[in-house]
Amino acid sequence: MVLRVQIISLLVSLGYGIFFYLMLELNSKFLYDSRILVRVIVSFLFALFHALLYFLILMKINYGYVHIYFFICVLSGYLICKVIYKRFVKRGKV
């Protein structure tokens, strides 16, 4: 894989981790008062949708090659957004 494509894939994976955290927070706010069956079904569909969406994005960028460091970037983006969200939004600074 060309270096340019790898860098783009890493940046997109980092951005997808941030996007995934924000969608997860939004999803948890909607499901907070729901019944258990609704929570299970929606959580399953949510995970399935995001796995397929991430794979489709990788298909467009690098023909669907999935490397472990892409998942590390997704996790890094998730954790970065989580720290920022907890530090600023939960304290009411933003």
PDB file of C-alpha atoms in Angstrom:
ATOM      1  CA  MET A   1       0.000   0.000   0.000  1.00  0.00           C
ATOM      2  CA  VAL A   2       1.292   3.460  -0.885  1.00  0.00           C
ATOM      3  CA  LEU A   3       2.373   5.658   2.021  1.00  0.00           C
ATOM      4  CA  ARG A   4      -0.129   8.388   1.090  1.00  0.00           C
ATOM      5  CA  VAL A   5      -3.016   5.900   1.244  1.00  0.00           C
ATOM      6  CA  GLN A   6      -1.816   4.608   4.616  1.00  0.00           C
ATOM      7  CA  ILE A   7      -1.645   8.111   6.087  1.00  0.00           C
ATOM      8  CA  ILE A   8      -5.118   8.925   4.791  1.00  0.00           C
ATOM      9  CA  SER A   9      -6.410   5.635   6.224  1.00  0.00           C
ATOM     10  CA  LEU A  10      -4.849   6.386   9.606  1.00  0.00           C
ATOM     11  CA  LEU A  11      -6.341   9.879   9.738  1.00  0.00           C
ATOM     12  CA  VAL A  12      -9.749   8.610   8.676  1.00  0.00           C
ATOM     13  CA  SER A  13      -9.541   5.884  11.328  1.00  0.00           C
ATOM     14  CA  LEU A  14      -8.677   8.465  13.978  1.00  0.00           C
ATOM     15  CA  GLY A  15     -11.598  10.622  12.851  1.00  0.00           C
ATOM     16  CA  TYR A  16     -13.901   7.624  12.822  1.00  0.00           C
ATOM     17  CA  GLY A  17     -12.961   6.882  16.424  1.00  0.00           C
ATOM     18  CA  ILE A  18     -14.029  10.403  17.369  1.00  0.00           C
ATOM     19  CA  PHE A  19     -17.229  10.074  15.355  1.00  0.00           C
ATOM     20  CA  PHE A  20     -17.954   6.685  16.925  1.00  0.00           C
ATOM     21  CA  TYR A  21     -17.608   8.068  20.453  1.00  0.00           C
ATOM     22  CA  LEU A  22     -19.975  10.943  19.717  1.00  0.00           C
ATOM     23  CA  MET A  23     -22.547   8.592  18.171  1.00  0.00           C
ATOM     24  CA  LEU A  24     -22.203   6.242  21.143  1.00  0.00           C
ATOM     25  CA  GLU A  25     -22.908   9.091  23.565  1.00  0.00           C
ATOM     26  CA  LEU A  26     -25.939  10.126  21.514  1.00  0.00           C
ATOM     27  CA  ASN A  27     -27.151   6.527  21.365  1.00  0.00           C
ATOM     28  CA  SER A  28     -26.840   6.079  25.119  1.00  0.00           C
ATOM     29  CA  LYS A  29     -28.860   9.244  25.751  1.00  0.00           C
ATOM     30  CA  PHE A  30     -31.731   7.941  23.619  1.00  0.00           C
ATOM     31  CA  LEU A  31     -31.675   4.440  25.117  1.00  0.00           C
ATOM     32  CA  TYR A  32     -31.402   5.467  28.762  1.00  0.00           C
ATOM     33  CA  ASP A  33     -35.100   5.016  29.600  1.00  0.00           C
ATOM     34  CA  SER A  34     -35.932   2.249  27.130  1.00  0.00           C
ATOM     35  CA  ARG A  35     -36.908  -1.321  27.868  1.00  0.00           C
ATOM     36  CA  ILE A  36     -34.198  -3.970  27.888  1.00  0.00           C
ATOM     37  CA  LEU A  37     -35.315  -5.631  24.641  1.00  0.00           C
ATOM     38  CA  VAL A  38     -35.249  -2.312  22.796  1.00  0.00           C
ATOM     39  CA  ARG A  39     -31.772  -1.563  24.184  1.00  0.00           C
ATOM     40  CA  VAL A  40     -30.409  -4.937  23.068  1.00  0.00           C
ATOM     41  CA  ILE A  41     -31.842  -4.697  19.552  1.00  0.00           C
ATOM     42  CA  VAL A  42     -30.793  -1.090  19.010  1.00  0.00           C
ATOM     43  CA  SER A  43     -27.310  -1.733  20.424  1.00  0.00           C
ATOM     44  CA  PHE A  44     -26.854  -4.706  18.089  1.00  0.00           C
ATOM     45  CA  LEU A  45     -27.996  -2.715  15.067  1.00  0.00           C
ATOM     46  CA  PHE A  46     -25.821   0.225  16.136  1.00  0.00           C
ATOM     47  CA  ALA A  47     -22.705  -1.951  16.325  1.00  0.00           C
ATOM     48  CA  LEU A  48     -23.509  -3.671  13.038  1.00  0.00           C
ATOM     49  CA  PHE A  49     -24.115  -0.371  11.265  1.00  0.00           C
ATOM     50  CA  HIS A  50     -20.867   1.154  12.475  1.00  0.00           C
ATOM     51  CA  ALA A  51     -18.804  -1.914  11.617  1.00  0.00           C
ATOM     52  CA  LEU A  52     -20.228  -1.916   8.089  1.00  0.00           C
ATOM     53  CA  LEU A  53     -19.813   1.840   7.724  1.00  0.00           C
ATOM     54  CA  TYR A  54     -16.161   1.683   8.776  1.00  0.00           C
ATOM     55  CA  PHE A  55     -15.492  -1.164   6.365  1.00  0.00           C
ATOM     56  CA  LEU A  56     -17.220   0.695   3.512  1.00  0.00           C
ATOM     57  CA  ILE A  57     -15.088   3.753   4.218  1.00  0.00           C
ATOM     58  CA  LEU A  58     -11.973   1.581   4.097  1.00  0.00           C
ATOM     59  CA  MET A  59     -13.220   0.060   0.837  1.00  0.00           C
ATOM     60  CA  LYS A  60     -13.330   3.527  -0.730  1.00  0.00           C
ATOM     61  CA  ILE A  61      -9.905   4.547   0.575  1.00  0.00           C
ATOM     62  CA  ASN A  62      -7.700   1.457   0.348  1.00  0.00           C
ATOM     63  CA  TYR A  63      -9.822  -1.314  -1.207  1.00  0.00           C
ATOM     64  CA  GLY A  64     -10.791  -2.778   2.163  1.00  0.00           C
ATOM     65  CA  TYR A  65      -7.392  -3.658   3.574  1.00  0.00           C
ATOM     66  CA  VAL A  66      -7.739  -3.773   7.336  1.00  0.00           C
ATOM     67  CA  HIS A  67      -4.612  -3.555   9.462  1.00  0.00           C
ATOM     68  CA  ILE A  68      -4.296  -3.670  13.231  1.00  0.00           C
ATOM     69  CA  TYR A  69      -2.944  -0.129  13.360  1.00  0.00           C
ATOM     70  CA  PHE A  70      -6.181   1.149  11.823  1.00  0.00           C
ATOM     71  CA  PHE A  71      -8.039  -0.272  14.815  1.00  0.00           C
ATOM     72  CA  ILE A  72      -5.448   1.265  17.128  1.00  0.00           C
ATOM     73  CA  CYS A  73      -6.166   4.643  15.511  1.00  0.00           C
ATOM     74  CA  VAL A  74      -9.917   4.144  15.940  1.00  0.00           C
ATOM     75  CA  LEU A  75      -9.330   3.334  19.606  1.00  0.00           C
ATOM     76  CA  SER A  76      -7.022   6.343  19.980  1.00  0.00           C
ATOM     77  CA  GLY A  77      -9.627   8.667  18.459  1.00  0.00           C
ATOM     78  CA  TYR A  78     -12.257   7.186  20.752  1.00  0.00           C
ATOM     79  CA  LEU A  79     -10.105   7.726  23.838  1.00  0.00           C
ATOM     80  CA  ILE A  80      -9.069  11.243  22.822  1.00  0.00           C
ATOM     81  CA  CYS A  81     -12.681  12.254  22.331  1.00  0.00           C
ATOM     82  CA  LYS A  82     -13.665  10.608  25.603  1.00  0.00           C
ATOM     83  CA  VAL A  83     -11.055  12.594  27.543  1.00  0.00           C
ATOM     84  CA  ILE A  84     -12.056  15.856  25.865  1.00  0.00           C
ATOM     85  CA  TYR A  85     -15.764  15.152  26.360  1.00  0.00           C
ATOM     86  CA  LYS A  86     -15.357  14.281  30.037  1.00  0.00           C
ATOM     87  CA  ARG A  87     -13.077  17.233  30.714  1.00  0.00           C
ATOM     88  CA  PHE A  88     -15.046  19.985  28.986  1.00  0.00           C
ATOM     89  CA  VAL A  89     -18.619  18.975  28.224  1.00  0.00           C
ATOM     90  CA  LYS A  90     -19.425  17.119  31.447  1.00  0.00           C
ATOM     91  CA  ARG A  91     -18.067  19.974  33.548  1.00  0.00           C
ATOM     92  CA  GLY A  92     -20.194  22.472  31.639  1.00  0.00           C
ATOM     93  CA  LYS A  93     -17.358  24.518  30.176  1.00  0.00           C
ATOM     94  CA  VAL A  94     -18.605  24.249  26.609  1.00  0.00           C
TER      95      VAL A  94
END
